[in-house]
Coordinates of C-alpha atoms in Angstrom, one line a residue:
M38 CA -63.1 -115.5 60.3
P39 CA -66.7 -115.4 59.0
K40 CA -67.6 -116.8 56.2
I41 CA -69.4 -114.7 53.7
D42 CA -72.9 -115.1 54.7
Q43 CA -72.2 -114.7 58.9
Y44 CA -71.0 -111.2 57.3
R45 CA -74.2 -110.9 55.4
S46 CA -76.3 -111.7 58.1
H47 CA -74.9 -109.5 60.4
F48 CA -75.0 -106.9 58.6
L49 CA -79.0 -107.7 57.6
A50 CA -79.6 -107.4 61.1
Y51 CA -78.2 -103.8 61.5
L52 CA -79.9 -102.7 58.6
E53 CA -82.9 -103.7 60.3
S54 CA -82.4 -101.5 63.3
K55 CA -81.4 -98.8 61.4
S56 CA -84.4 -98.8 59.3
L57 CA -86.0 -94.9 58.7
V58 CA -88.6 -95.5 60.0
E59 CA -89.5 -90.6 59.9
E60 CA -92.1 -88.4 58.7
P61 CA -92.2 -87.5 55.7
R62 CA -93.3 -91.2 54.8
N63 CA -93.3 -90.7 51.2
L64 CA -89.6 -89.3 51.6
Y65 CA -88.8 -92.4 54.4
E66 CA -90.9 -95.4 52.9
P67 CA -89.5 -95.6 49.6
I68 CA -85.8 -95.8 51.0
S69 CA -87.3 -98.7 53.2
Y70 CA -88.6 -99.9 49.9
I71 CA -85.6 -99.8 48.0
L72 CA -83.1 -100.9 50.9
H73 CA -84.7 -104.5 50.8
L74 CA -85.4 -105.7 47.6
G75 CA -83.1 -107.9 48.5
G76 CA -79.5 -108.5 46.4
K77 CA -76.3 -109.8 47.6
R78 CA -74.9 -107.3 49.5
L79 CA -71.6 -108.0 48.3
R80 CA -70.3 -104.1 48.8
P81 CA -70.8 -103.9 52.3
V82 CA -69.6 -107.7 52.8
L83 CA -66.8 -106.4 51.7
T84 CA -66.0 -103.6 53.9
L85 CA -66.8 -105.8 56.7
M86 CA -64.3 -108.5 55.1
A87 CA -61.4 -105.5 54.5
T88 CA -62.2 -104.3 58.3
D89 CA -61.6 -108.3 59.5
I90 CA -58.4 -109.3 57.7
F91 CA -56.4 -107.0 59.5
G92 CA -57.5 -108.3 63.2
V93 CA -60.2 -105.1 63.8
D94 CA -63.6 -106.1 64.8
Y95 CA -66.0 -105.6 61.8
K96 CA -68.3 -104.6 63.8
K97 CA -66.6 -101.2 63.8
A98 CA -67.5 -101.0 60.3
M99 CA -71.4 -101.6 60.6
D100 CA -71.7 -97.6 59.4
A101 CA -69.5 -97.6 56.5
A102 CA -71.1 -100.6 55.3
L103 CA -74.0 -99.2 55.3
A104 CA -73.3 -96.1 53.8
I105 CA -71.7 -98.2 50.8
E106 CA -74.8 -99.9 50.6
V107 CA -77.2 -97.0 50.8
F108 CA -75.2 -95.2 48.1
H109 CA -75.3 -98.0 46.2
N110 CA -79.1 -98.3 46.2
F111 CA -79.2 -94.7 45.8
S112 CA -77.3 -94.9 42.7
L113 CA -79.8 -97.6 41.8
V114 CA -82.9 -95.6 42.0
H115 CA -81.4 -92.5 39.9
D116 CA -80.5 -94.6 37.1
D117 CA -83.8 -96.6 37.2
I118 CA -85.4 -93.5 36.1
M119 CA -82.5 -92.6 33.4
D120 CA -83.3 -95.6 31.7
G121 CA -87.3 -95.6 32.5
A122 CA -86.9 -98.7 34.0
P123 CA -90.3 -100.8 35.5
L124 CA -88.8 -103.0 37.2
R125 CA -85.8 -103.4 40.1
R126 CA -85.0 -107.5 41.4
G127 CA -88.1 -108.6 40.0
K128 CA -89.9 -105.8 41.7
Q129 CA -91.5 -102.1 40.8
T130 CA -88.9 -99.4 40.5
V131 CA -88.9 -96.4 42.9
H132 CA -90.1 -93.9 40.4
E133 CA -93.1 -96.4 39.2
K134 CA -94.1 -97.5 42.4
W135 CA -94.5 -93.6 43.8
D136 CA -93.3 -91.2 41.1
V137 CA -90.6 -89.4 39.4
N138 CA -90.5 -86.8 41.3
T139 CA -90.5 -88.6 44.6
G140 CA -88.0 -90.9 43.3
I141 CA -85.5 -88.1 42.8
L142 CA -85.9 -86.7 46.3
S143 CA -85.9 -89.7 48.3
G144 CA -82.0 -90.5 46.2
D145 CA -81.3 -87.1 47.0
A146 CA -82.3 -88.2 51.1
M147 CA -80.2 -90.9 50.0
L148 CA -76.8 -90.2 49.5
I149 CA -77.1 -87.2 52.2
Y150 CA -77.5 -90.3 54.6
C151 CA -74.9 -92.4 53.6
Y152 CA -72.5 -89.3 54.8
Q153 CA -74.4 -89.0 57.9
L154 CA -73.5 -92.5 58.9
L155 CA -69.7 -91.2 58.6
E156 CA -69.9 -89.2 60.7
S157 CA -70.3 -91.7 63.5
Y158 CA -66.6 -92.7 62.9
P159 CA -63.4 -90.3 64.7
D160 CA -62.7 -86.7 63.5
A161 CA -59.2 -88.7 61.7
V162 CA -61.1 -91.7 59.9
F163 CA -63.6 -89.5 59.2
K164 CA -61.9 -87.4 57.1
E165 CA -60.1 -90.1 55.3
L166 CA -64.0 -92.2 54.7
M167 CA -65.2 -88.7 53.5
Q168 CA -62.3 -87.7 50.7
L169 CA -62.7 -91.3 49.4
F170 CA -66.6 -91.4 49.3
S171 CA -66.8 -88.5 47.8
K172 CA -63.9 -89.3 45.2
T173 CA -65.5 -92.6 44.4
A174 CA -69.2 -90.9 44.1
M175 CA -68.3 -88.3 41.6
E176 CA -66.4 -91.0 39.6
V177 CA -69.8 -93.3 39.4
C178 CA -71.2 -90.1 38.2
E179 CA -68.4 -89.8 35.5
G180 CA -69.4 -93.7 34.5
Q181 CA -73.2 -93.4 34.1
Q182 CA -72.5 -90.5 31.8
Y183 CA -70.1 -91.8 29.7
D184 CA -72.8 -95.1 29.8
V185 CA -75.4 -92.3 28.7
D186 CA -72.9 -91.2 26.4
F187 CA -72.0 -94.0 24.6
E188 CA -75.9 -94.8 24.1
T189 CA -75.8 -92.4 20.8
R190 CA -72.1 -92.5 19.8
D191 CA -70.7 -94.8 17.3
D192 CA -67.0 -94.6 17.8
V193 CA -66.6 -95.7 21.5
S194 CA -63.0 -97.1 21.7
I195 CA -62.6 -100.1 24.2
P196 CA -60.2 -97.9 26.2
E197 CA -63.0 -96.1 27.0
Y198 CA -65.4 -98.9 27.7
L199 CA -63.2 -100.2 29.8
L200 CA -62.9 -96.7 32.0
M201 CA -66.7 -96.5 32.0
I202 CA -67.0 -100.0 33.7
Q203 CA -64.1 -98.9 35.8
Y204 CA -65.8 -95.7 37.3
K205 CA -69.6 -97.2 37.2
T206 CA -68.4 -100.5 39.0
A207 CA -65.2 -100.7 40.0
V208 CA -64.9 -98.1 41.9
L209 CA -67.0 -98.7 44.7
V210 CA -65.9 -102.2 44.6
G211 CA -62.2 -101.0 45.2
A212 CA -63.6 -98.8 47.9
A213 CA -65.6 -100.3 50.2
M214 CA -62.5 -102.4 50.7
K215 CA -60.4 -99.0 51.4
M216 CA -62.9 -98.2 53.8
G217 CA -62.5 -101.4 56.2
A218 CA -58.2 -100.8 55.6
I219 CA -58.5 -97.1 57.0
I220 CA -61.3 -98.6 59.8
A221 CA -58.1 -100.8 60.6
D222 CA -55.8 -98.0 60.1
Q223 CA -53.6 -99.5 58.0
P224 CA -50.9 -97.2 55.7
K225 CA -51.6 -95.7 52.4
S226 CA -49.9 -98.4 50.8
V227 CA -51.6 -101.1 52.5
Q228 CA -54.9 -99.3 51.6
D229 CA -54.3 -98.8 48.2
A230 CA -53.0 -102.2 47.3
I231 CA -56.7 -103.3 48.6
Y232 CA -58.4 -101.2 47.0
D233 CA -56.9 -101.8 43.8
F234 CA -57.7 -105.6 44.6
G235 CA -60.9 -104.6 44.6
K236 CA -60.7 -102.3 41.4
Y237 CA -60.0 -104.8 39.6
L238 CA -62.2 -107.6 40.4
G239 CA -64.8 -105.1 40.0
I240 CA -64.1 -104.9 36.4
A241 CA -63.5 -108.8 36.0
F242 CA -66.6 -108.9 37.3
Q243 CA -68.5 -106.4 35.1
L244 CA -66.4 -108.0 32.2
Q245 CA -67.6 -111.1 33.1
D246 CA -71.2 -110.0 33.1
D247 CA -71.4 -108.7 29.6
Y248 CA -70.0 -112.2 29.1
L249 CA -73.4 -113.8 30.6
D250 CA -75.9 -111.5 29.4
A251 CA -75.1 -113.5 26.0
F252 CA -73.7 -116.1 26.9
G253 CA -75.0 -117.5 30.5
D254 CA -77.6 -119.8 31.9
P255 CA -81.0 -118.4 31.9
K256 CA -81.6 -120.4 35.1
T257 CA -78.5 -118.9 36.7
F258 CA -77.9 -115.7 35.5
G259 CA -80.7 -113.9 37.0
K260 CA -81.1 -111.7 34.5
Q261 CA -83.0 -112.1 30.8
V262 CA -79.9 -113.7 28.5
G263 CA -79.4 -111.2 25.2
G264 CA -80.9 -108.6 27.4
D265 CA -77.9 -106.9 26.0
I266 CA -78.1 -107.5 22.7
M267 CA -81.5 -106.7 22.4
V268 CA -81.3 -102.7 23.3
N269 CA -78.2 -102.3 21.2
K270 CA -75.6 -102.3 24.1
K271 CA -72.1 -101.6 23.5
T272 CA -70.7 -104.2 25.9
Y273 CA -67.1 -105.3 25.3
L274 CA -68.2 -108.4 23.0
Y275 CA -69.3 -106.0 20.5
L276 CA -66.8 -104.0 20.2
K277 CA -63.9 -106.3 20.3
S278 CA -66.2 -108.5 17.5
L279 CA -65.9 -104.9 15.7
E280 CA -61.7 -104.7 16.2
L281 CA -61.2 -108.5 15.8
G282 CA -63.8 -109.4 12.8
N283 CA -63.7 -108.5 9.1
S284 CA -65.4 -106.4 6.8
I285 CA -68.7 -108.1 6.0
Q286 CA -68.7 -109.2 10.0
K287 CA -68.6 -106.0 11.2
Q288 CA -71.6 -104.4 8.6
E289 CA -73.5 -107.2 9.8
L290 CA -73.0 -106.4 13.0
E291 CA -74.1 -102.6 12.7
H292 CA -76.7 -102.9 11.2
L293 CA -78.4 -105.9 13.6
F294 CA -77.1 -102.8 16.5
S295 CA -78.7 -100.3 14.3
I296 CA -82.4 -101.9 14.5
K297 CA -84.7 -103.5 17.1
P298 CA -86.8 -106.0 15.7
A299 CA -89.8 -107.2 17.8
D300 CA -89.1 -111.0 17.0
T301 CA -85.9 -110.9 18.7
L302 CA -84.7 -114.2 18.9
H303 CA -83.1 -114.3 15.3
K304 CA -80.8 -111.2 16.6
V305 CA -80.1 -112.7 19.5
T306 CA -78.9 -116.1 17.9
T307 CA -76.9 -114.0 15.0
V308 CA -74.7 -111.7 17.1
K309 CA -73.8 -114.5 19.3
E310 CA -72.5 -116.4 16.4
L311 CA -71.2 -113.2 15.2
Y312 CA -69.1 -113.0 18.4
E313 CA -67.7 -116.5 18.7
E314 CA -66.9 -116.3 15.3
T315 CA -64.3 -113.5 14.9
G316 CA -62.9 -114.5 18.5
A317 CA -64.9 -111.9 20.4
V318 CA -65.7 -114.6 23.1
D319 CA -62.2 -115.8 23.9
E320 CA -60.7 -112.6 23.9
T321 CA -63.1 -111.4 26.4
L322 CA -62.2 -114.4 28.3
K323 CA -59.0 -113.8 28.3
E324 CA -59.6 -110.5 29.8
I325 CA -62.0 -110.9 33.0
E326 CA -59.1 -113.6 33.5
G327 CA -56.2 -111.3 33.0
Y328 CA -58.1 -108.6 35.2
T329 CA -59.0 -111.5 37.6
Q330 CA -55.0 -112.2 38.1
K331 CA -53.8 -108.6 38.8
A332 CA -56.5 -108.6 41.4
F333 CA -54.7 -111.6 43.0
A334 CA -51.0 -110.5 42.3
L335 CA -52.1 -107.4 45.1
L336 CA -52.5 -109.8 47.6
D337 CA -48.3 -110.2 47.9
E338 CA -48.5 -106.6 49.2
L339 CA -51.1 -107.2 51.8
P340 CA -49.4 -107.5 55.5
I341 CA -52.3 -110.6 56.4
D342 CA -50.7 -114.2 57.0
Q343 CA -51.2 -117.1 53.6
S344 CA -55.0 -117.8 55.3
K345 CA -56.3 -114.7 54.7
K346 CA -54.7 -114.6 51.6
E347 CA -56.0 -117.6 49.9
M348 CA -59.3 -116.3 51.4
L349 CA -59.3 -113.3 49.3
A350 CA -58.4 -115.2 46.3
Q351 CA -61.2 -117.7 46.7
F352 CA -63.6 -115.4 47.2
G353 CA -62.5 -113.8 43.9
T354 CA -62.9 -117.3 42.4
S355 CA -65.8 -117.4 43.8
L356 CA -67.7 -114.2 42.9
M357 CA -66.3 -114.6 39.0
K358 CA -68.7 -118.0 39.1
R359 CA -71.6 -115.7 40.7
E360 CA -71.2 -117.9 43.8
V361 CA -71.6 -115.1 46.5

């Protein structure tokens, strides 16, 4: 089987061959721009890999893989507008480079393009892909709304937070893998198992992102460490600290998350100390490991040989170590 970088390079070549260069240019140029800003292309790689492990030529999954990648980037365009974000992957966001109206309209066109890409499949496969894709797209919107709502709520629970990251992040990872199983004509039980494998890895990935935002190495994390703390984002670490901390620790944490000082260093340092003192760091790491093991346990349900199961396990491990 090809390695991750081979899937990625073949996908990128396909992306180039399908680039939209149509009129009006102000509709299509922003689409090309966001799709070429880089990224690890994790989701399309998963679609190709999932097709391949079931013994079907992964090139048959290229349109589905592209649909997943276009949808992911569409959601980023609209998220950036909602957040007022100036940068994406170190470059100007679409709405900054053009304007908000262009960002909205180009994003809408990207969503429509996703469905057009899936039209290349036979009717029965198309129907299954469409049902999965539409369900996933709606869940991603629900996850985004939860995330927005949480910004102004002081009573967010850990189960609510886990549901939010499942919808906003993990379901798209699960869907990317299930699409491969659908294209490979696998039974529903197998499709569901590979979906759950991806979903649990996606939850673990997002929880680890929460952890790395506070405690990651700035040289390898790729984002500003402490960024979530600076903007008072209620992550798993924060919610777990409130759950485990004593009254004094909780009061201090709640105060720090009610202010945005000009000098953020003291705030970030103090919050990180509270995360460690309350035991939230250890509990977060346990949760990451727990969801990773939930994913690995599903490998036994897949009708593939042991070498492919080991490859998926290695992929999951490398994902947690940010090697892909």
